[in-house]
mmCIF file of C-alpha atoms in Angstrom:
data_model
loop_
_atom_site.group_PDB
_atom_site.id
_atom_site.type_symbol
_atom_site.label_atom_id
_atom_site.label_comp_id
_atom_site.label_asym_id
_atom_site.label_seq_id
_atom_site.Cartn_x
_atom_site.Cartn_y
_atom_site.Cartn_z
ATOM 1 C CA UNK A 1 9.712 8.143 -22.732
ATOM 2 C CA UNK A 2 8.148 8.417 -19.311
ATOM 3 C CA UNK A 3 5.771 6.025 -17.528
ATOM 4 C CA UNK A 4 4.195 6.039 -14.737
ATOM 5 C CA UNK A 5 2.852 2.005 -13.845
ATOM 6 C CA UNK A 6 -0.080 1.242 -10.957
ATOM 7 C CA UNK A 7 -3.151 -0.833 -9.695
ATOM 8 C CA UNK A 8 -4.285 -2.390 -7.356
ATOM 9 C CA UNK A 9 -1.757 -4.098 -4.376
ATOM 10 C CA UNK A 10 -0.952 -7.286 -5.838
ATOM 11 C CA UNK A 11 -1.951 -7.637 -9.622
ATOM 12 C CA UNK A 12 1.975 -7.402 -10.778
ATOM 13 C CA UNK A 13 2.659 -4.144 -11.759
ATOM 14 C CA UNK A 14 5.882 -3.968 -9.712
ATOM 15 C CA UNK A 15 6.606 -7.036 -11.936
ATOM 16 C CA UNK A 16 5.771 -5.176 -15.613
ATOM 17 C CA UNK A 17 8.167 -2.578 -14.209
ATOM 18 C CA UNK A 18 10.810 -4.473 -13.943
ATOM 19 C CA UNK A 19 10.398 -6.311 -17.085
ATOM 20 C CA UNK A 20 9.437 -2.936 -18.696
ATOM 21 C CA UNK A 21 12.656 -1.594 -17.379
ATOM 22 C CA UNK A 22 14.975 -4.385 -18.512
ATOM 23 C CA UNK A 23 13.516 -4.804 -21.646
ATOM 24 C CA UNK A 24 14.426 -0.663 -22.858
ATOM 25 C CA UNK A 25 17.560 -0.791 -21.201
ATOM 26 C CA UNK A 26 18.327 -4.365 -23.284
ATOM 27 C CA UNK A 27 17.711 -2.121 -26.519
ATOM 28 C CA UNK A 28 20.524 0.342 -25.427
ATOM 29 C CA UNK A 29 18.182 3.024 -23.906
ATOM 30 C CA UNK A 30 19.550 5.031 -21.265
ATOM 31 C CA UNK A 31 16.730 3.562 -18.241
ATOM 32 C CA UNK A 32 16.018 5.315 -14.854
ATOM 33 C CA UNK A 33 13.243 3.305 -12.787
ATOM 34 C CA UNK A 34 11.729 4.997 -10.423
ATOM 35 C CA UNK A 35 10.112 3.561 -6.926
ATOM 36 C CA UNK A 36 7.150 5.280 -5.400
ATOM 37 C CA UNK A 37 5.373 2.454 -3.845
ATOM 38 C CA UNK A 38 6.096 3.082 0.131
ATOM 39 C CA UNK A 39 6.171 -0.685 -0.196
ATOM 40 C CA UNK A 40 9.261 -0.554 -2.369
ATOM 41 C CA UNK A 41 10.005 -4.088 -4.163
ATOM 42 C CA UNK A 42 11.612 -2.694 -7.777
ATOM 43 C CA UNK A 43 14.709 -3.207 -6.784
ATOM 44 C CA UNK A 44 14.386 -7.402 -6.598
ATOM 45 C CA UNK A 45 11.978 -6.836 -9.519
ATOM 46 C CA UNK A 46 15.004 -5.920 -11.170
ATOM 47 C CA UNK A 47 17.376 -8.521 -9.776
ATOM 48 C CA UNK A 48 19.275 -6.093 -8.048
ATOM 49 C CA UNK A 49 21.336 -8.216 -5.553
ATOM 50 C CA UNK A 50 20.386 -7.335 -1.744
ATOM 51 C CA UNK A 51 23.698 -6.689 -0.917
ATOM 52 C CA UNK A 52 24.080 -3.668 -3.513
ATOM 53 C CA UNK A 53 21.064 -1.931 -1.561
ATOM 54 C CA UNK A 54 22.357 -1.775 2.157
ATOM 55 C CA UNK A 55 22.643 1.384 3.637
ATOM 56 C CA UNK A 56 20.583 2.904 0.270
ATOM 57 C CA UNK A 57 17.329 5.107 1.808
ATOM 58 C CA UNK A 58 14.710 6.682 -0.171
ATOM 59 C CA UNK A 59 14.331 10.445 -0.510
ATOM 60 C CA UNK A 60 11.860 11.187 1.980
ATOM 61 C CA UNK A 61 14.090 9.476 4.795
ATOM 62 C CA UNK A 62 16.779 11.407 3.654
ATOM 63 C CA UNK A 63 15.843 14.891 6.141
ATOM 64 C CA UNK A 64 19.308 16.000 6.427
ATOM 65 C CA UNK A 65 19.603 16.115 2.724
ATOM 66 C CA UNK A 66 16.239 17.978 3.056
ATOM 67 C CA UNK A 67 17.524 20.188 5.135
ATOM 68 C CA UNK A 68 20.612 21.464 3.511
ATOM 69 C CA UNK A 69 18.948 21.832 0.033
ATOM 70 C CA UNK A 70 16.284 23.607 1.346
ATOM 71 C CA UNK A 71 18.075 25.644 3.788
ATOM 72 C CA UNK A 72 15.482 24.683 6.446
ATOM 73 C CA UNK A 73 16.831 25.248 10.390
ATOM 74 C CA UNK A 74 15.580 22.830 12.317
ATOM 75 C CA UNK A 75 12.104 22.808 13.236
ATOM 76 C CA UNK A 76 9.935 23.701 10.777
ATOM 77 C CA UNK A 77 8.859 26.955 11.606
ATOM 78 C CA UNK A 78 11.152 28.832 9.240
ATOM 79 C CA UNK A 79 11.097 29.573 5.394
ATOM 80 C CA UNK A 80 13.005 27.398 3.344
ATOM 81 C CA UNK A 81 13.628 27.278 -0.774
ATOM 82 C CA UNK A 82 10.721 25.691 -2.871
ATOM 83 C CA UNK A 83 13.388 24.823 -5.749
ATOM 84 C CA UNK A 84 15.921 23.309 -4.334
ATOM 85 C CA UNK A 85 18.881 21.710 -6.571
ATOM 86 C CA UNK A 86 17.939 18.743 -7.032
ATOM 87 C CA UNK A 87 19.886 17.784 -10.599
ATOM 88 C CA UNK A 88 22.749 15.682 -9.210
ATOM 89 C CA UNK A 89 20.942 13.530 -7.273
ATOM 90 C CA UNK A 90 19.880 10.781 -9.524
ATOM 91 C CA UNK A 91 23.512 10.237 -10.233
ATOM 92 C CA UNK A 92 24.649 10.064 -6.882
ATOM 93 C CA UNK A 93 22.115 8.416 -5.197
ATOM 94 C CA UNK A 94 21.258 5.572 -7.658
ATOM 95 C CA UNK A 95 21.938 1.954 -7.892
ATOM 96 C CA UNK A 96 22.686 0.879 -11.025
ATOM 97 C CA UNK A 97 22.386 -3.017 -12.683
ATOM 98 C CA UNK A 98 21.906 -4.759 -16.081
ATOM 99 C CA UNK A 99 21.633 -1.069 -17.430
ATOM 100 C CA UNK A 100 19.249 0.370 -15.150
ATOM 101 C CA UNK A 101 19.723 3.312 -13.182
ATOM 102 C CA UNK A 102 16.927 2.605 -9.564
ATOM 103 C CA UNK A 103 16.214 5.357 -7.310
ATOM 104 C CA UNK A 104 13.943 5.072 -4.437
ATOM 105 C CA UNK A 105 11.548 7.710 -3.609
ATOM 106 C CA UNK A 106 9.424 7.042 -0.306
ATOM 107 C CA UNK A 107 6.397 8.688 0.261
ATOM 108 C CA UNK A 108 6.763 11.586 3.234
ATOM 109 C CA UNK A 109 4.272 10.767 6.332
ATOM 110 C CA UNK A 110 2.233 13.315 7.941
ATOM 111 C CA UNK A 111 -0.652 14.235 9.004
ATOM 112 C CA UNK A 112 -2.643 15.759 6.777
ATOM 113 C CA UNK A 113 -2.919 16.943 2.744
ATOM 114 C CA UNK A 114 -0.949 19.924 1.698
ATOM 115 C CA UNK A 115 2.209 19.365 3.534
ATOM 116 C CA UNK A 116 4.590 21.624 2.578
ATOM 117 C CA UNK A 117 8.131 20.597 4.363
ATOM 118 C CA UNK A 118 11.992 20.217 3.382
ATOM 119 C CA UNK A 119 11.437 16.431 2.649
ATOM 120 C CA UNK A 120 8.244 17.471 0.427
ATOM 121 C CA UNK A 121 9.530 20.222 -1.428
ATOM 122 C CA UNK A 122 12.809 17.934 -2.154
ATOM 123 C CA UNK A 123 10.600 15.099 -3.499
ATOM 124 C CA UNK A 124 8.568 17.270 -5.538
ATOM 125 C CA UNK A 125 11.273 19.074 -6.792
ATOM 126 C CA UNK A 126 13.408 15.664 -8.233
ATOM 127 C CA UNK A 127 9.916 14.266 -8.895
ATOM 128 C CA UNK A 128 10.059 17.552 -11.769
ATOM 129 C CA UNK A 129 13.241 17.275 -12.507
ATOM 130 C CA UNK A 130 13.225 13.428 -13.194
ATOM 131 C CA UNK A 131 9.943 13.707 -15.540
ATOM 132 C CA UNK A 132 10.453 17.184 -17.096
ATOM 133 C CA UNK A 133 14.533 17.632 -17.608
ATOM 134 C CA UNK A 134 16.167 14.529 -17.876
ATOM 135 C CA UNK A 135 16.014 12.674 -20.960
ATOM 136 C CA UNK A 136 16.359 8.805 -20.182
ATOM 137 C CA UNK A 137 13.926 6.321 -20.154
ATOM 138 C CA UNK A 138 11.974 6.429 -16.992
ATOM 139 C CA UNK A 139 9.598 4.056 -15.699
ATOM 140 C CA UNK A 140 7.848 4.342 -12.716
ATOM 141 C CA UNK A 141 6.696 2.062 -10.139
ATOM 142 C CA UNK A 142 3.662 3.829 -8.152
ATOM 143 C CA UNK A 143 1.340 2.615 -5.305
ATOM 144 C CA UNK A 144 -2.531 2.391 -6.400
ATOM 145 C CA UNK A 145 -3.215 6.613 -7.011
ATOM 146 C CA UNK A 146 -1.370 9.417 -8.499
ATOM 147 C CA UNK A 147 0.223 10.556 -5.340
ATOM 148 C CA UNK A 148 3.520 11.481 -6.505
ATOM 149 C CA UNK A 149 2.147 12.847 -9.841
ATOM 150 C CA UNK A 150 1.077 16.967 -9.433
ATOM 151 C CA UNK A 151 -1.028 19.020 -12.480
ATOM 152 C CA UNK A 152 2.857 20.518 -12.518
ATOM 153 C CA UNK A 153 4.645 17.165 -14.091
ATOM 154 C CA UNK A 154 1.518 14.972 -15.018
ATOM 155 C CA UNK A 155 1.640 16.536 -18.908
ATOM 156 C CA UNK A 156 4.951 15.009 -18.767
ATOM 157 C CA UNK A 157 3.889 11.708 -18.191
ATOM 158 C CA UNK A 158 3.932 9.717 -21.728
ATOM 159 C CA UNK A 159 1.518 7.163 -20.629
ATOM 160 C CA UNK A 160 0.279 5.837 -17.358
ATOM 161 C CA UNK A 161 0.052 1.879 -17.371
ATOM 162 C CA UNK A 162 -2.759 0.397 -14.828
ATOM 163 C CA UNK A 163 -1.988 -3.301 -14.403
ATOM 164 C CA UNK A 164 -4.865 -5.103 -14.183
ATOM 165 C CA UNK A 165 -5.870 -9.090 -12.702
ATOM 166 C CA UNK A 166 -8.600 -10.518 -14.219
ATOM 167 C CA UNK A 167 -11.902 -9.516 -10.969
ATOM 168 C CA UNK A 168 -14.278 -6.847 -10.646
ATOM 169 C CA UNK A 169 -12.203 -5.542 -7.774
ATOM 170 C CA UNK A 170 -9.264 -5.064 -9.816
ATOM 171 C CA UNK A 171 -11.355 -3.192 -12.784
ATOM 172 C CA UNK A 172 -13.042 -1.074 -10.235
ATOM 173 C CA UNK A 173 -9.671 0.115 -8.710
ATOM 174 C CA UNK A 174 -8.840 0.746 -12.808
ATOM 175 C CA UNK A 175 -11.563 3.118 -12.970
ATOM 176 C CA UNK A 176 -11.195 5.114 -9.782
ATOM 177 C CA UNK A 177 -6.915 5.589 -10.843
ATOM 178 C CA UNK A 178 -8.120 6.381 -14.809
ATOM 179 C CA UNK A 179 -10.543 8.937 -13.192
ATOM 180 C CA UNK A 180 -8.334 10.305 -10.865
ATOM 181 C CA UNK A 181 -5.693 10.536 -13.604
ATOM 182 C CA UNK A 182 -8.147 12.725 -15.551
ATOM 183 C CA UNK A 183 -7.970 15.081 -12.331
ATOM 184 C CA UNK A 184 -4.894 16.419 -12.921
ATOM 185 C CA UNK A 185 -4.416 16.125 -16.509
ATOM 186 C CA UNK A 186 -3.140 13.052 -17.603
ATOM 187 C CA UNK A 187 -4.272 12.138 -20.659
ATOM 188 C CA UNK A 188 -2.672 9.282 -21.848
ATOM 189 C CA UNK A 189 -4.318 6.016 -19.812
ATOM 190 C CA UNK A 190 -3.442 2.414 -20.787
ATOM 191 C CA UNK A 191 -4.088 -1.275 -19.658
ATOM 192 C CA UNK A 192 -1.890 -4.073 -19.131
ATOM 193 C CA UNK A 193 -3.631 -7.459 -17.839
ATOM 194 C CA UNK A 194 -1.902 -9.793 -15.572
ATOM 195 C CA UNK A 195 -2.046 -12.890 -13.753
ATOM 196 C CA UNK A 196 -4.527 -14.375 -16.826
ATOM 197 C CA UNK A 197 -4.713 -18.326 -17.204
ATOM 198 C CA UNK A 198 -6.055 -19.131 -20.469
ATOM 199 C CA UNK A 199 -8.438 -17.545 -23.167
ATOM 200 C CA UNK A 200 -11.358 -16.924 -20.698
ATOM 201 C CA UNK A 201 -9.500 -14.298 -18.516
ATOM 202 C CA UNK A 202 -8.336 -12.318 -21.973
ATOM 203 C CA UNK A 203 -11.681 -11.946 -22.755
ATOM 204 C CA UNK A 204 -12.947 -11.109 -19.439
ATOM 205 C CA UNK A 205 -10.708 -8.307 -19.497
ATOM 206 C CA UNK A 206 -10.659 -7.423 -23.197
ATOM 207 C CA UNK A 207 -14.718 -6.843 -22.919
ATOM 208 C CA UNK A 208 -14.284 -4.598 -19.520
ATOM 209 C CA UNK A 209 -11.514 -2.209 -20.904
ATOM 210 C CA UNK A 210 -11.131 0.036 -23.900
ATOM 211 C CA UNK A 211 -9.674 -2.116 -26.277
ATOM 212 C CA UNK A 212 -7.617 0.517 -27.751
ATOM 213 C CA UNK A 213 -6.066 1.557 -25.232
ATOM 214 C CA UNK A 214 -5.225 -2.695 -23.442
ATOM 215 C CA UNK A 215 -1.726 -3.254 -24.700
ATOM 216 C CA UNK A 216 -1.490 -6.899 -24.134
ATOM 217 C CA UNK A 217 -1.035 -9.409 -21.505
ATOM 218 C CA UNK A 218 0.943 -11.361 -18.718
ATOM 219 C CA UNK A 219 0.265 -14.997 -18.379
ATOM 220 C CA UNK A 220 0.556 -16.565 -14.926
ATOM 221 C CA UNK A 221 3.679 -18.216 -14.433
ATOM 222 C CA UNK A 222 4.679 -20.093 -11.463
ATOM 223 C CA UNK A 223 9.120 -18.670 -12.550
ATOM 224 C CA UNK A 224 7.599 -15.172 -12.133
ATOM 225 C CA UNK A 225 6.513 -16.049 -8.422
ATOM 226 C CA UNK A 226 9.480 -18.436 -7.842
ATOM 227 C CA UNK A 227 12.013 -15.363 -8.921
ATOM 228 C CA UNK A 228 9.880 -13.233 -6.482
ATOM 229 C CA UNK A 229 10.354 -15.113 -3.833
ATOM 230 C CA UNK A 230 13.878 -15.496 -4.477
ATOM 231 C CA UNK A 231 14.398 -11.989 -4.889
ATOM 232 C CA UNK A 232 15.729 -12.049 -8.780
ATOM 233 C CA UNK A 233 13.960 -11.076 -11.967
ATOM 234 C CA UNK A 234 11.444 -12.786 -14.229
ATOM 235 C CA UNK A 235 13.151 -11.362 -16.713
ATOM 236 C CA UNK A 236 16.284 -13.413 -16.121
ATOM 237 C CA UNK A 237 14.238 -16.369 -15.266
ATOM 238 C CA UNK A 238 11.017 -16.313 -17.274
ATOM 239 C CA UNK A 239 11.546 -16.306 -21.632
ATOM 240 C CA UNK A 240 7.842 -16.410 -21.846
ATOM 241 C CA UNK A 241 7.005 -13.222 -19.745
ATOM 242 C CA UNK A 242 10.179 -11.555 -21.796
ATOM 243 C CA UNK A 243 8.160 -12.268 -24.719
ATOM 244 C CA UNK A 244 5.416 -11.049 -23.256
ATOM 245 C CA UNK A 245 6.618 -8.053 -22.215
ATOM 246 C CA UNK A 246 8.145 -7.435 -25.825
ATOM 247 C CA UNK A 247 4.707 -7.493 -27.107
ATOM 248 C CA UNK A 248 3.306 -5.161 -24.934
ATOM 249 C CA UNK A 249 6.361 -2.604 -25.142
ATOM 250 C CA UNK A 250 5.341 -2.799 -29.178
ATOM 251 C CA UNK A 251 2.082 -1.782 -28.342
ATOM 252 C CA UNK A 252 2.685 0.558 -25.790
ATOM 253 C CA UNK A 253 5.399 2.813 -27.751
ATOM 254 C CA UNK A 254 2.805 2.410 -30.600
ATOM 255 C CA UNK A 255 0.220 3.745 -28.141
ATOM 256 C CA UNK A 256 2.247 6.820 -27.079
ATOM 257 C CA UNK A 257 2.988 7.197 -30.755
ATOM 258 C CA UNK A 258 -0.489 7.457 -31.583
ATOM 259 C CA UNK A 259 -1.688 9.524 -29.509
ATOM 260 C CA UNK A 260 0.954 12.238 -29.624
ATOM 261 C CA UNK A 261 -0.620 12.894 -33.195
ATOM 262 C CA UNK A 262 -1.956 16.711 -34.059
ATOM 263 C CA UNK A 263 -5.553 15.465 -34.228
ATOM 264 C CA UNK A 264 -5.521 12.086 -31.734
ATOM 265 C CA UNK A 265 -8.275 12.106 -29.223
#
């Protein structure tokens, strides 16, 4: 099972990773999570203790790693391999706690679309091998697009989750990612609300979004923010967004389920 979770900065979707994360790997799945928000929080999301993370870079820092995979001299003037091995990686790179395996991915700067360098080519090239060969449980923590998603590995995307908080804002930022989703064929768009405080946000929500395809809801919770700041996870501090998150894992394998069928639309 692979997904791929975004919005808008600040709704909680780094949050529904985590709990998303720890709630597979509680059932005995094998879990990789995946960060791909250049503002990278999964790891506390997770309760990964600080300590455990020092010295660990993402990917597209890593240019000497680039370098040697790719075969790039310095400067980047010269050819270099497009499929670089890439499968041991995961392993050796990871951080591993309460069952799940956390990479970090980055996001590589420069100056304009259609860069094609060593640090690119090695992101692109795990990015593949992460969604397309390995078979754990991945989920993904993105920033508000489909950056790190290509037409190459978006069919292999189970579902793509877009948290959204209760504001037109938030719904508008929805459609743009659902429609930009469509783009390069991923066909499998659900909804997660967040941050809702009673009955009138649910419904708020429930009559802006396809209500087949919203798989449930997180409440507000003042533990959710308190093991933010702290740096732990909700889902060591919070039972009621566990619950919560059980509910909408039901739904959201159910979802995938459903829509895998010979003649779903």
């Amino acid at each position: 099972m692979k997904i791929a979770i975004t919005g808008k900065g600040g709704v909680g979707k780094t949050t529904l990773a985590g709990l998303l994360a720890r709630s597979f790997a509680a059932e005995g799945r094998k879990v990789l999570a995946i960060d791909a928000d250049p503002d990278a929080n999964l790891a506390s999301a997770l309760g990964v203790p600080a300590e455990r993370l020092a010295g660990v870079q993402p990917f597209s820092r890593m240019k000497d790693l680039a370098r040697e995979r790719t075969g790039a001299a310095p400067g980047y003037g010269s050819l270099f391999i497009l499929n670089p091995r890439v499968d041991d990686l995961p392993d050796q790179f990871s951080v591993e706690h309460a069952g799940v395996r956390l990479l970090l991915m980055g996001t590589v700067d420069h100056g304009g679309s259609g860069c094609v360098c060593p640090e690119h080519t090695l992101l692109r090239s795990l990015m593949k091998h992460l969604l397309i060969e390995r078979d754990d449980a991945l989920v993904m923590d993105m920033e508000a697009g489909v950056e790190h998603l290509g037409r190459a590995t978006a069919e292999s995307v189970d579902a793509l989750v877009v948290v959204v908080e209760p504001g037109r804002r938030s719904l508008q930022t929805a459609g743009q990612i659902e429609a930009l989703a469509a783009d390069i064929g991923i066909r499998h768009v659900a909804f997660v609300g967040s941050k809702v405080t009673g009955p009138d946000d649910c419904s708020f929500m429930a009559g802006n979004l396809a209500e087949d395809r919203l798989l449930g809801f997180l409440s507000f919770d003042p533990s959710v923010r308190r093991a933010d700041l702290e740096g732990v996870s909700a889902y060591d501090v919070s039972p009621a967004a566990v619950t919560e998150v059980e509910a909408i894992k039901q739904h959201l394998v159910a979802f995938i389920a459903s829509r895998d069928q010979p003649c779903a639309r």
